[in-house]
mmCIF file of C-alpha atoms in Angstrom:
data_model
loop_
_atom_site.group_PDB
_atom_site.id
_atom_site.type_symbol
_atom_site.label_atom_id
_atom_site.label_comp_id
_atom_site.label_asym_id
_atom_site.label_seq_id
_atom_site.Cartn_x
_atom_site.Cartn_y
_atom_site.Cartn_z
ATOM 1 C CA MET A 1 18.585 70.166 -35.214
ATOM 2 C CA ARG A 2 15.338 69.771 -33.397
ATOM 3 C CA ARG A 3 14.227 66.639 -31.604
ATOM 4 C CA TYR A 4 11.096 66.066 -29.311
ATOM 5 C CA ILE A 5 11.523 65.122 -25.529
ATOM 6 C CA LEU A 6 8.548 63.483 -23.858
ATOM 7 C CA THR A 7 7.707 65.939 -20.817
ATOM 8 C CA GLU A 8 4.614 64.235 -19.441
ATOM 9 C CA HIS A 9 3.617 60.991 -18.517
ATOM 10 C CA ASP A 10 0.359 59.217 -19.879
ATOM 11 C CA LEU A 11 -0.768 61.767 -22.627
ATOM 12 C CA PRO A 12 1.976 62.082 -24.082
ATOM 13 C CA LYS A 13 3.072 65.705 -23.863
ATOM 14 C CA LEU A 14 6.028 66.682 -26.471
ATOM 15 C CA THR A 15 8.227 69.303 -26.426
ATOM 16 C CA LEU A 16 9.965 70.344 -29.355
ATOM 17 C CA VAL A 17 13.389 71.233 -28.158
ATOM 18 C CA HIS A 18 16.293 73.084 -30.426
ATOM 19 C CA SER A 19 19.782 71.424 -29.340
ATOM 20 C CA GLU A 20 23.272 70.982 -30.698
ATOM 21 C CA ASP A 21 24.306 68.419 -34.053
ATOM 22 C CA PRO A 22 25.599 64.774 -32.735
ATOM 23 C CA ARG A 23 28.799 64.127 -32.984
ATOM 24 C CA PRO A 24 29.855 60.431 -33.884
ATOM 25 C CA GLY A 25 32.363 58.556 -31.531
ATOM 26 C CA HIS A 26 34.387 55.595 -32.956
ATOM 27 C CA GLY A 27 32.444 52.851 -34.928
ATOM 28 C CA GLU A 28 29.068 55.393 -34.340
ATOM 29 C CA ILE A 29 27.475 57.183 -37.376
ATOM 30 C CA VAL A 30 24.795 59.968 -38.021
ATOM 31 C CA VAL A 31 21.914 59.272 -39.653
ATOM 32 C CA ASP A 32 19.444 62.341 -40.641
ATOM 33 C CA LEU A 33 16.294 61.024 -39.950
ATOM 34 C CA ARG A 34 13.573 61.341 -42.676
ATOM 35 C CA ALA A 35 10.809 59.205 -40.761
ATOM 36 C CA ALA A 36 9.677 57.474 -38.144
ATOM 37 C CA SER A 37 7.054 55.034 -37.168
ATOM 38 C CA LEU A 38 4.887 54.580 -34.242
ATOM 39 C CA ASN A 39 3.729 51.247 -32.192
ATOM 40 C CA TYR A 40 1.742 50.603 -29.141
ATOM 41 C CA ARG A 41 4.918 50.073 -27.301
ATOM 42 C CA ASP A 42 5.532 53.553 -27.737
ATOM 43 C CA LEU A 43 2.362 54.541 -25.652
ATOM 44 C CA ILE A 44 3.782 52.393 -22.973
ATOM 45 C CA MET A 45 7.283 54.558 -22.902
ATOM 46 C CA ALA A 46 5.264 57.175 -22.543
ATOM 47 C CA GLN A 47 3.714 56.206 -19.329
ATOM 48 C CA ARG A 48 7.162 55.042 -17.768
ATOM 49 C CA PHE A 49 9.747 57.323 -18.980
ATOM 50 C CA SER A 50 10.030 61.507 -19.380
ATOM 51 C CA ASP A 51 12.863 63.801 -20.745
ATOM 52 C CA VAL A 52 14.039 60.952 -23.612
ATOM 53 C CA VAL A 53 13.750 61.310 -26.742
ATOM 54 C CA PRO A 54 10.827 58.856 -27.831
ATOM 55 C CA LEU A 55 10.292 56.418 -30.904
ATOM 56 C CA SER A 56 12.250 53.514 -31.913
ATOM 57 C CA ASP A 57 11.778 52.968 -35.431
ATOM 58 C CA GLY A 58 13.648 55.278 -38.536
ATOM 59 C CA ALA A 59 14.716 55.570 -41.642
ATOM 60 C CA GLY A 60 17.505 57.921 -43.323
ATOM 61 C CA VAL A 61 20.595 59.290 -44.738
ATOM 62 C CA VAL A 62 24.074 58.485 -43.502
ATOM 63 C CA SER A 63 25.814 62.322 -43.263
ATOM 64 C CA ALA A 64 29.050 62.042 -40.835
ATOM 65 C CA MET A 65 30.965 58.871 -39.629
ATOM 66 C CA GLY A 66 33.376 58.482 -37.220
ATOM 67 C CA ASP A 67 36.918 56.784 -37.122
ATOM 68 C CA GLY A 68 36.709 53.117 -37.812
ATOM 69 C CA VAL A 69 33.525 52.834 -39.570
ATOM 70 C CA GLU A 70 33.310 50.425 -42.689
ATOM 71 C CA GLY A 71 31.145 49.676 -45.279
ATOM 72 C CA HIS A 72 29.006 52.651 -44.857
ATOM 73 C CA ALA A 73 29.467 56.022 -47.177
ATOM 74 C CA ILE A 74 27.750 59.393 -46.791
ATOM 75 C CA GLY A 75 24.591 59.937 -48.593
ATOM 76 C CA ASP A 76 23.853 55.526 -47.778
ATOM 77 C CA ARG A 77 20.186 55.353 -47.095
ATOM 78 C CA VAL A 78 19.671 53.244 -44.155
ATOM 79 C CA VAL A 79 16.762 52.285 -41.455
ATOM 80 C CA ILE A 80 18.160 51.556 -38.416
ATOM 81 C CA ALA A 81 17.375 48.524 -36.208
ATOM 82 C CA PHE A 82 15.215 48.453 -32.744
ATOM 83 C CA MET A 83 18.461 47.466 -31.077
ATOM 84 C CA PRO A 84 21.310 48.653 -32.696
ATOM 85 C CA LYS A 85 23.746 46.180 -30.205
ATOM 86 C CA TRP A 86 21.817 42.931 -31.412
ATOM 87 C CA LEU A 87 23.736 42.258 -34.408
ATOM 88 C CA ASP A 88 22.757 38.138 -34.392
ATOM 89 C CA GLY A 89 22.780 35.184 -32.131
ATOM 90 C CA GLU A 90 21.411 34.824 -29.008
ATOM 91 C CA PHE A 91 19.428 37.466 -27.035
ATOM 92 C CA THR A 92 21.461 38.652 -23.944
ATOM 93 C CA ASP A 93 21.592 42.027 -21.376
ATOM 94 C CA ALA A 94 24.507 43.433 -23.208
ATOM 95 C CA ARG A 95 22.306 43.475 -26.353
ATOM 96 C CA ARG A 96 18.918 44.462 -25.462
ATOM 97 C CA ALA A 97 19.234 48.279 -25.226
ATOM 98 C CA SER A 98 16.444 49.814 -27.621
ATOM 99 C CA LEU A 99 15.969 53.107 -29.349
ATOM 100 C CA GLY A 100 13.299 55.594 -27.513
ATOM 101 C CA GLY A 101 14.051 53.580 -24.039
ATOM 102 C CA PRO A 102 16.958 53.548 -21.071
ATOM 103 C CA GLY A 103 20.325 53.727 -22.993
ATOM 104 C CA PHE A 104 19.149 54.834 -26.166
ATOM 105 C CA ASP A 105 17.546 58.380 -26.942
ATOM 106 C CA GLY A 106 14.777 57.965 -30.004
ATOM 107 C CA VAL A 107 14.248 59.032 -33.411
ATOM 108 C CA LEU A 108 11.665 61.489 -32.964
ATOM 109 C CA THR A 109 14.452 63.686 -33.919
ATOM 110 C CA GLU A 110 16.374 65.426 -36.811
ATOM 111 C CA ARG A 111 19.683 63.580 -36.584
ATOM 112 C CA ILE A 112 20.899 60.714 -34.329
ATOM 113 C CA VAL A 113 23.961 58.910 -33.799
ATOM 114 C CA VAL A 114 23.709 54.606 -33.460
ATOM 115 C CA PRO A 115 26.485 52.013 -34.183
ATOM 116 C CA ALA A 116 27.394 51.744 -37.618
ATOM 117 C CA THR A 117 26.926 47.957 -37.242
ATOM 118 C CA GLY A 118 23.264 48.629 -36.315
ATOM 119 C CA VAL A 119 21.298 49.573 -39.657
ATOM 120 C CA VAL A 120 20.570 48.152 -42.777
ATOM 121 C CA ARG A 121 21.272 50.220 -46.382
ATOM 122 C CA ILE A 122 17.564 49.986 -47.959
ATOM 123 C CA PRO A 123 16.838 49.562 -51.624
ATOM 124 C CA ASP A 124 16.503 52.843 -53.993
ATOM 125 C CA ALA A 125 12.943 51.957 -54.602
ATOM 126 C CA MET A 126 11.984 52.070 -50.689
ATOM 127 C CA THR A 127 10.453 55.127 -49.632
ATOM 128 C CA PHE A 128 11.883 56.266 -46.134
ATOM 129 C CA GLU A 129 8.300 56.342 -44.662
ATOM 130 C CA ALA A 130 7.727 52.449 -45.480
ATOM 131 C CA ALA A 131 11.528 51.311 -44.654
ATOM 132 C CA ALA A 132 10.502 53.476 -40.944
ATOM 133 C CA THR A 133 7.959 50.848 -40.271
ATOM 134 C CA LEU A 134 10.365 48.207 -40.480
ATOM 135 C CA PRO A 135 12.250 47.663 -37.098
ATOM 136 C CA CYS A 136 10.055 46.883 -34.248
ATOM 137 C CA ALA A 137 6.713 45.906 -35.908
ATOM 138 C CA GLY A 138 8.307 44.352 -39.184
ATOM 139 C CA VAL A 139 11.224 42.479 -37.590
ATOM 140 C CA THR A 140 8.662 40.880 -34.467
ATOM 141 C CA ALA A 141 6.445 39.452 -37.264
ATOM 142 C CA TRP A 142 9.688 38.347 -38.866
ATOM 143 C CA SER A 143 10.516 36.870 -35.940
ATOM 144 C CA ALA A 144 6.950 35.474 -34.677
ATOM 145 C CA LEU A 145 7.150 33.477 -38.245
ATOM 146 C CA PHE A 146 10.507 32.127 -39.156
ATOM 147 C CA GLU A 147 12.527 32.271 -35.838
ATOM 148 C CA ARG A 148 13.334 28.995 -34.433
ATOM 149 C CA ARG A 149 10.834 27.075 -36.406
ATOM 150 C CA PRO A 150 10.257 28.881 -39.526
ATOM 151 C CA VAL A 151 6.474 28.566 -41.053
ATOM 152 C CA GLN A 152 6.098 25.943 -43.865
ATOM 153 C CA PRO A 153 4.140 26.398 -47.299
ATOM 154 C CA GLY A 154 0.576 24.894 -46.319
ATOM 155 C CA GLU A 155 0.020 25.482 -42.877
ATOM 156 C CA THR A 156 -2.466 27.543 -41.051
ATOM 157 C CA VAL A 157 -1.571 30.471 -39.371
ATOM 158 C CA LEU A 158 -3.972 32.521 -36.904
ATOM 159 C CA LEU A 159 -3.306 36.634 -37.053
ATOM 160 C CA LEU A 160 -5.470 38.670 -34.114
ATOM 161 C CA GLY A 161 -5.819 41.718 -35.252
ATOM 162 C CA THR A 162 -4.910 44.462 -38.083
ATOM 163 C CA GLY A 163 -2.157 46.640 -36.340
ATOM 164 C CA GLY A 164 1.455 46.742 -38.014
ATOM 165 C CA VAL A 165 2.960 43.144 -36.401
ATOM 166 C CA SER A 166 -0.653 41.222 -38.025
ATOM 167 C CA ILE A 167 -0.451 42.991 -41.551
ATOM 168 C CA PHE A 168 3.563 42.200 -41.809
ATOM 169 C CA ALA A 169 2.607 38.708 -40.263
ATOM 170 C CA LEU A 170 -0.367 38.656 -43.086
ATOM 171 C CA GLN A 171 2.132 39.774 -45.814
ATOM 172 C CA LEU A 172 5.018 37.361 -44.686
ATOM 173 C CA ALA A 173 3.060 34.258 -44.323
ATOM 174 C CA LYS A 174 1.455 34.350 -47.490
ATOM 175 C CA MET A 175 4.966 35.150 -49.161
ATOM 176 C CA ALA A 176 5.124 31.717 -47.310
ATOM 177 C CA GLY A 177 2.883 29.846 -49.018
ATOM 178 C CA ALA A 178 0.561 29.399 -45.638
ATOM 179 C CA ARG A 179 -3.239 29.845 -45.212
ATOM 180 C CA VAL A 180 -4.229 32.424 -43.003
ATOM 181 C CA ILE A 181 -6.752 33.726 -40.776
ATOM 182 C CA ILE A 182 -6.957 36.656 -39.243
ATOM 183 C CA THR A 183 -9.574 38.896 -36.827
ATOM 184 C CA SER A 184 -10.710 41.690 -36.555
ATOM 185 C CA SER A 185 -13.401 44.080 -34.605
ATOM 186 C CA SER A 186 -13.840 46.151 -38.206
ATOM 187 C CA ASN A 187 -15.542 44.862 -41.530
ATOM 188 C CA GLU A 188 -14.181 46.697 -43.529
ATOM 189 C CA LYS A 189 -10.168 46.319 -42.136
ATOM 190 C CA LEU A 190 -10.791 42.618 -42.758
ATOM 191 C CA GLU A 191 -12.055 43.286 -46.470
ATOM 192 C CA ARG A 192 -8.885 45.350 -47.109
ATOM 193 C CA ALA A 193 -6.835 41.855 -45.148
ATOM 194 C CA ARG A 194 -8.410 39.679 -47.822
ATOM 195 C CA THR A 195 -7.069 42.169 -50.578
ATOM 196 C CA LEU A 196 -3.475 41.373 -48.660
ATOM 197 C CA GLY A 197 -3.952 37.293 -49.266
ATOM 198 C CA ALA A 198 -6.018 36.428 -46.343
ATOM 199 C CA ASP A 199 -8.063 32.986 -46.778
ATOM 200 C CA HIS A 200 -10.862 33.214 -44.218
ATOM 201 C CA LEU A 201 -11.653 36.596 -41.758
ATOM 202 C CA ILE A 202 -13.593 36.545 -38.213
ATOM 203 C CA ASN A 203 -14.920 39.979 -36.920
ATOM 204 C CA TYR A 204 -14.697 38.734 -32.752
ATOM 205 C CA ARG A 205 -17.545 41.706 -32.111
ATOM 206 C CA THR A 206 -20.486 39.433 -33.635
ATOM 207 C CA VAL A 207 -18.229 36.296 -33.440
ATOM 208 C CA PRO A 208 -17.161 36.773 -29.878
ATOM 209 C CA ASP A 209 -15.965 32.742 -29.526
ATOM 210 C CA TRP A 210 -13.792 32.815 -32.213
ATOM 211 C CA GLU A 211 -11.784 30.277 -31.368
ATOM 212 C CA ASN A 212 -14.710 27.600 -32.386
ATOM 213 C CA GLU A 213 -15.212 29.612 -35.616
ATOM 214 C CA VAL A 214 -11.119 28.688 -36.034
ATOM 215 C CA LEU A 215 -11.353 24.874 -35.297
ATOM 216 C CA ARG A 216 -14.658 25.057 -37.208
ATOM 217 C CA LEU A 217 -12.424 26.553 -40.156
ATOM 218 C CA THR A 218 -9.755 23.715 -39.901
ATOM 219 C CA ASP A 219 -12.195 20.861 -39.317
ATOM 220 C CA GLY A 220 -11.442 20.883 -35.972
ATOM 221 C CA VAL A 221 -7.838 20.408 -35.613
ATOM 222 C CA GLY A 222 -6.401 24.177 -34.719
ATOM 223 C CA THR A 223 -3.889 26.263 -36.837
ATOM 224 C CA ASP A 224 -0.197 25.149 -36.860
ATOM 225 C CA LEU A 225 0.776 28.687 -35.854
ATOM 226 C CA ALA A 226 -0.747 31.689 -33.918
ATOM 227 C CA VAL A 227 0.261 35.031 -33.738
ATOM 228 C CA ASP A 228 -1.128 36.506 -30.475
ATOM 229 C CA VAL A 229 -0.584 40.297 -30.053
ATOM 230 C CA ALA A 230 -3.191 40.897 -27.205
ATOM 231 C CA GLY A 231 -2.159 39.170 -24.495
ATOM 232 C CA PRO A 232 -4.098 37.756 -21.697
ATOM 233 C CA ALA A 233 -7.392 38.376 -22.680
ATOM 234 C CA THR A 234 -6.763 36.559 -25.699
ATOM 235 C CA LEU A 235 -3.837 34.159 -24.638
ATOM 236 C CA ASN A 236 -6.494 30.918 -23.950
ATOM 237 C CA LYS A 237 -8.672 31.380 -26.766
ATOM 238 C CA THR A 238 -5.115 31.349 -28.810
ATOM 239 C CA LEU A 239 -4.584 27.918 -27.117
ATOM 240 C CA LYS A 240 -7.949 26.639 -27.732
ATOM 241 C CA SER A 241 -7.268 27.357 -31.501
ATOM 242 C CA THR A 242 -4.044 26.113 -31.650
ATOM 243 C CA ARG A 243 -3.530 21.927 -32.623
ATOM 244 C CA LEU A 244 -1.649 19.745 -30.829
ATOM 245 C CA GLY A 245 1.991 19.997 -31.086
ATOM 246 C CA GLY A 246 1.514 23.827 -32.492
ATOM 247 C CA ARG A 247 3.127 26.922 -32.129
ATOM 248 C CA ILE A 248 2.178 30.206 -30.499
ATOM 249 C CA SER A 249 4.434 33.218 -30.955
ATOM 250 C CA LEU A 250 2.909 35.657 -27.939
ATOM 251 C CA MET A 251 4.670 39.277 -28.099
ATOM 252 C CA GLY A 252 1.470 41.742 -27.505
ATOM 253 C CA VAL A 253 0.223 43.354 -23.991
ATOM 254 C CA LEU A 254 -2.414 45.446 -25.486
ATOM 255 C CA THR A 255 -4.453 44.081 -23.065
ATOM 256 C CA GLY A 256 -2.011 44.239 -20.193
ATOM 257 C CA PHE A 257 0.672 42.090 -18.643
ATOM 258 C CA GLU A 258 -0.507 39.463 -16.715
ATOM 259 C CA GLY A 259 -3.643 37.197 -16.556
ATOM 260 C CA PRO A 260 -4.501 33.338 -16.132
ATOM 261 C CA VAL A 261 -3.223 31.126 -18.514
ATOM 262 C CA ASP A 262 -5.064 27.393 -18.765
ATOM 263 C CA THR A 263 -1.212 25.420 -18.756
ATOM 264 C CA GLY A 264 -3.772 21.946 -18.834
ATOM 265 C CA VAL A 265 -4.567 22.691 -22.451
ATOM 266 C CA LEU A 266 -0.731 24.051 -22.857
ATOM 267 C CA LEU A 267 0.342 21.109 -21.945
ATOM 268 C CA GLU A 268 -1.756 18.401 -22.841
ATOM 269 C CA LYS A 269 -1.875 19.668 -26.601
ATOM 270 C CA ARG A 270 1.887 20.288 -26.336
ATOM 271 C CA ILE A 271 1.724 23.624 -27.509
ATOM 272 C CA THR A 272 5.052 25.509 -28.204
ATOM 273 C CA LEU A 273 4.627 29.257 -26.517
ATOM 274 C CA GLN A 274 7.495 31.546 -27.620
ATOM 275 C CA GLY A 275 7.620 34.667 -26.353
ATOM 276 C CA ILE A 276 9.027 37.196 -28.941
ATOM 277 C CA TYR A 277 10.454 40.805 -28.326
ATOM 278 C CA VAL A 278 11.759 41.868 -31.788
ATOM 279 C CA GLY A 279 14.679 40.203 -33.534
ATOM 280 C CA PRO A 280 17.924 40.914 -34.269
ATOM 281 C CA VAL A 281 19.486 43.500 -36.972
ATOM 282 C CA ALA A 282 20.022 40.217 -39.295
ATOM 283 C CA SER A 283 16.189 39.767 -39.194
ATOM 284 C CA LEU A 284 16.350 43.460 -40.366
ATOM 285 C CA GLN A 285 18.689 42.253 -43.343
ATOM 286 C CA ALA A 286 16.012 39.586 -44.086
ATOM 287 C CA LEU A 287 13.085 41.624 -44.074
ATOM 288 C CA VAL A 288 14.292 44.075 -46.323
ATOM 289 C CA LYS A 289 15.497 41.398 -48.770
ATOM 290 C CA THR A 290 12.151 40.447 -49.131
ATOM 291 C CA ASN A 291 11.089 44.155 -50.583
ATOM 292 C CA ILE A 292 7.845 43.743 -48.644
ATOM 293 C CA THR A 293 5.771 46.569 -49.313
ATOM 294 C CA PRO A 294 4.177 48.082 -45.642
ATOM 295 C CA GLN A 295 0.554 49.325 -44.991
ATOM 296 C CA ILE A 296 0.946 52.843 -44.237
ATOM 297 C CA ASP A 297 -2.107 54.161 -42.438
ATOM 298 C CA ARG A 298 -1.753 57.587 -42.413
ATOM 299 C CA VAL A 299 1.915 59.761 -42.727
ATOM 300 C CA PHE A 300 1.936 63.262 -39.897
ATOM 301 C CA PRO A 301 4.504 66.284 -40.620
ATOM 302 C CA PHE A 302 6.983 66.556 -38.016
ATOM 303 C CA GLU A 303 5.046 69.137 -36.639
ATOM 304 C CA ASP A 304 2.152 67.583 -36.025
ATOM 305 C CA ALA A 305 4.136 64.801 -33.816
ATOM 306 C CA GLU A 306 1.544 64.717 -30.970
ATOM 307 C CA ALA A 307 -1.608 64.026 -33.463
ATOM 308 C CA ALA A 308 0.434 60.678 -34.799
ATOM 309 C CA TYR A 309 -0.091 59.850 -31.159
ATOM 310 C CA ASP A 310 -3.061 60.523 -30.795
ATOM 311 C CA ALA A 311 -4.561 58.449 -33.865
ATOM 312 C CA LEU A 312 -2.224 55.525 -32.011
ATOM 313 C CA ARG A 313 -4.104 55.975 -28.484
ATOM 314 C CA VAL A 314 -7.690 55.912 -30.528
ATOM 315 C CA ALA A 315 -6.065 52.620 -32.358
ATOM 316 C CA GLU A 316 -8.421 52.853 -35.314
ATOM 317 C CA HIS A 317 -5.500 53.052 -38.438
ATOM 318 C CA PHE A 318 -5.277 49.744 -40.209
ATOM 319 C CA GLY A 319 -1.228 48.997 -40.565
ATOM 320 C CA LYS A 320 1.247 51.894 -39.407
ATOM 321 C CA LEU A 321 1.465 55.593 -38.309
ATOM 322 C CA VAL A 322 4.661 57.519 -39.890
ATOM 323 C CA ILE A 323 5.840 60.501 -39.307
ATOM 324 C CA ARG A 324 8.057 62.505 -41.776
ATOM 325 C CA ILE A 325 11.074 64.406 -40.800
ATOM 326 C CA GLY A 326 12.930 66.484 -42.559
ATOM 327 C CA GLU A 327 13.481 66.392 -46.660
#
């Protein structure tokens, strides 16, 4: 089989290699990959690791099964969970190993061995390309909206940007009956977000004090829930945008990992700030059942995987970037 290996930091440099087909052990299955999608995380992983198969999000067909596997059959169409060992319940160190990182090779390969309990069957009507966008960005958006205190009909949700997580969150929030305010630096992307149901659009380049615009749109109250995918550079503005007793789901590191936080506003408003790191297999199952239609910007052939990384780095896409693998 063919697979890509990260061989240089920063670029990243992908090297296509040939290796023997993997064999499943007890409780494992082999998935012949048909599609994989990219996340901003993949640029971070490329800076930290080498000699690993990258990418965490993939979908394909079960082609072999080890002993002790139940509930699956050869030919099943499946999507692989971001953390295949985290089935449900509390997040623990034993459950955190993710594809494309320490402990698991990723999905930029023609075949992969994974725990049988770490995959979810997909509907016949769902394409492999669509399914491959769900494990990281889709489940992250699901967790941001529905973990612990689910968003309610009539609540107002603030979304930052029009990348994969934010667009999934937009679609899911509208399914839940919420009102959505979304930001972007592109009027074209904002108009595309409007077609998906966004109620209010803010261009943060032309309106740099966008937090004040959020307050204006909410009659000075602020939003019930904010989904912050950017991190340090936006968090204080997000805090100002959030109502008293509101919630913020923080999962983004687009602007780095460290920065000052206005703890006074956080405390005075009694805001719940929740860190989000994807979610378990159970959340992926729930997301698949919504029959959501992922927004895919471009699909690249397997042989042009580095071009997909280039597109991810430029960050001009709306929704997701996907690599097609196999037939």
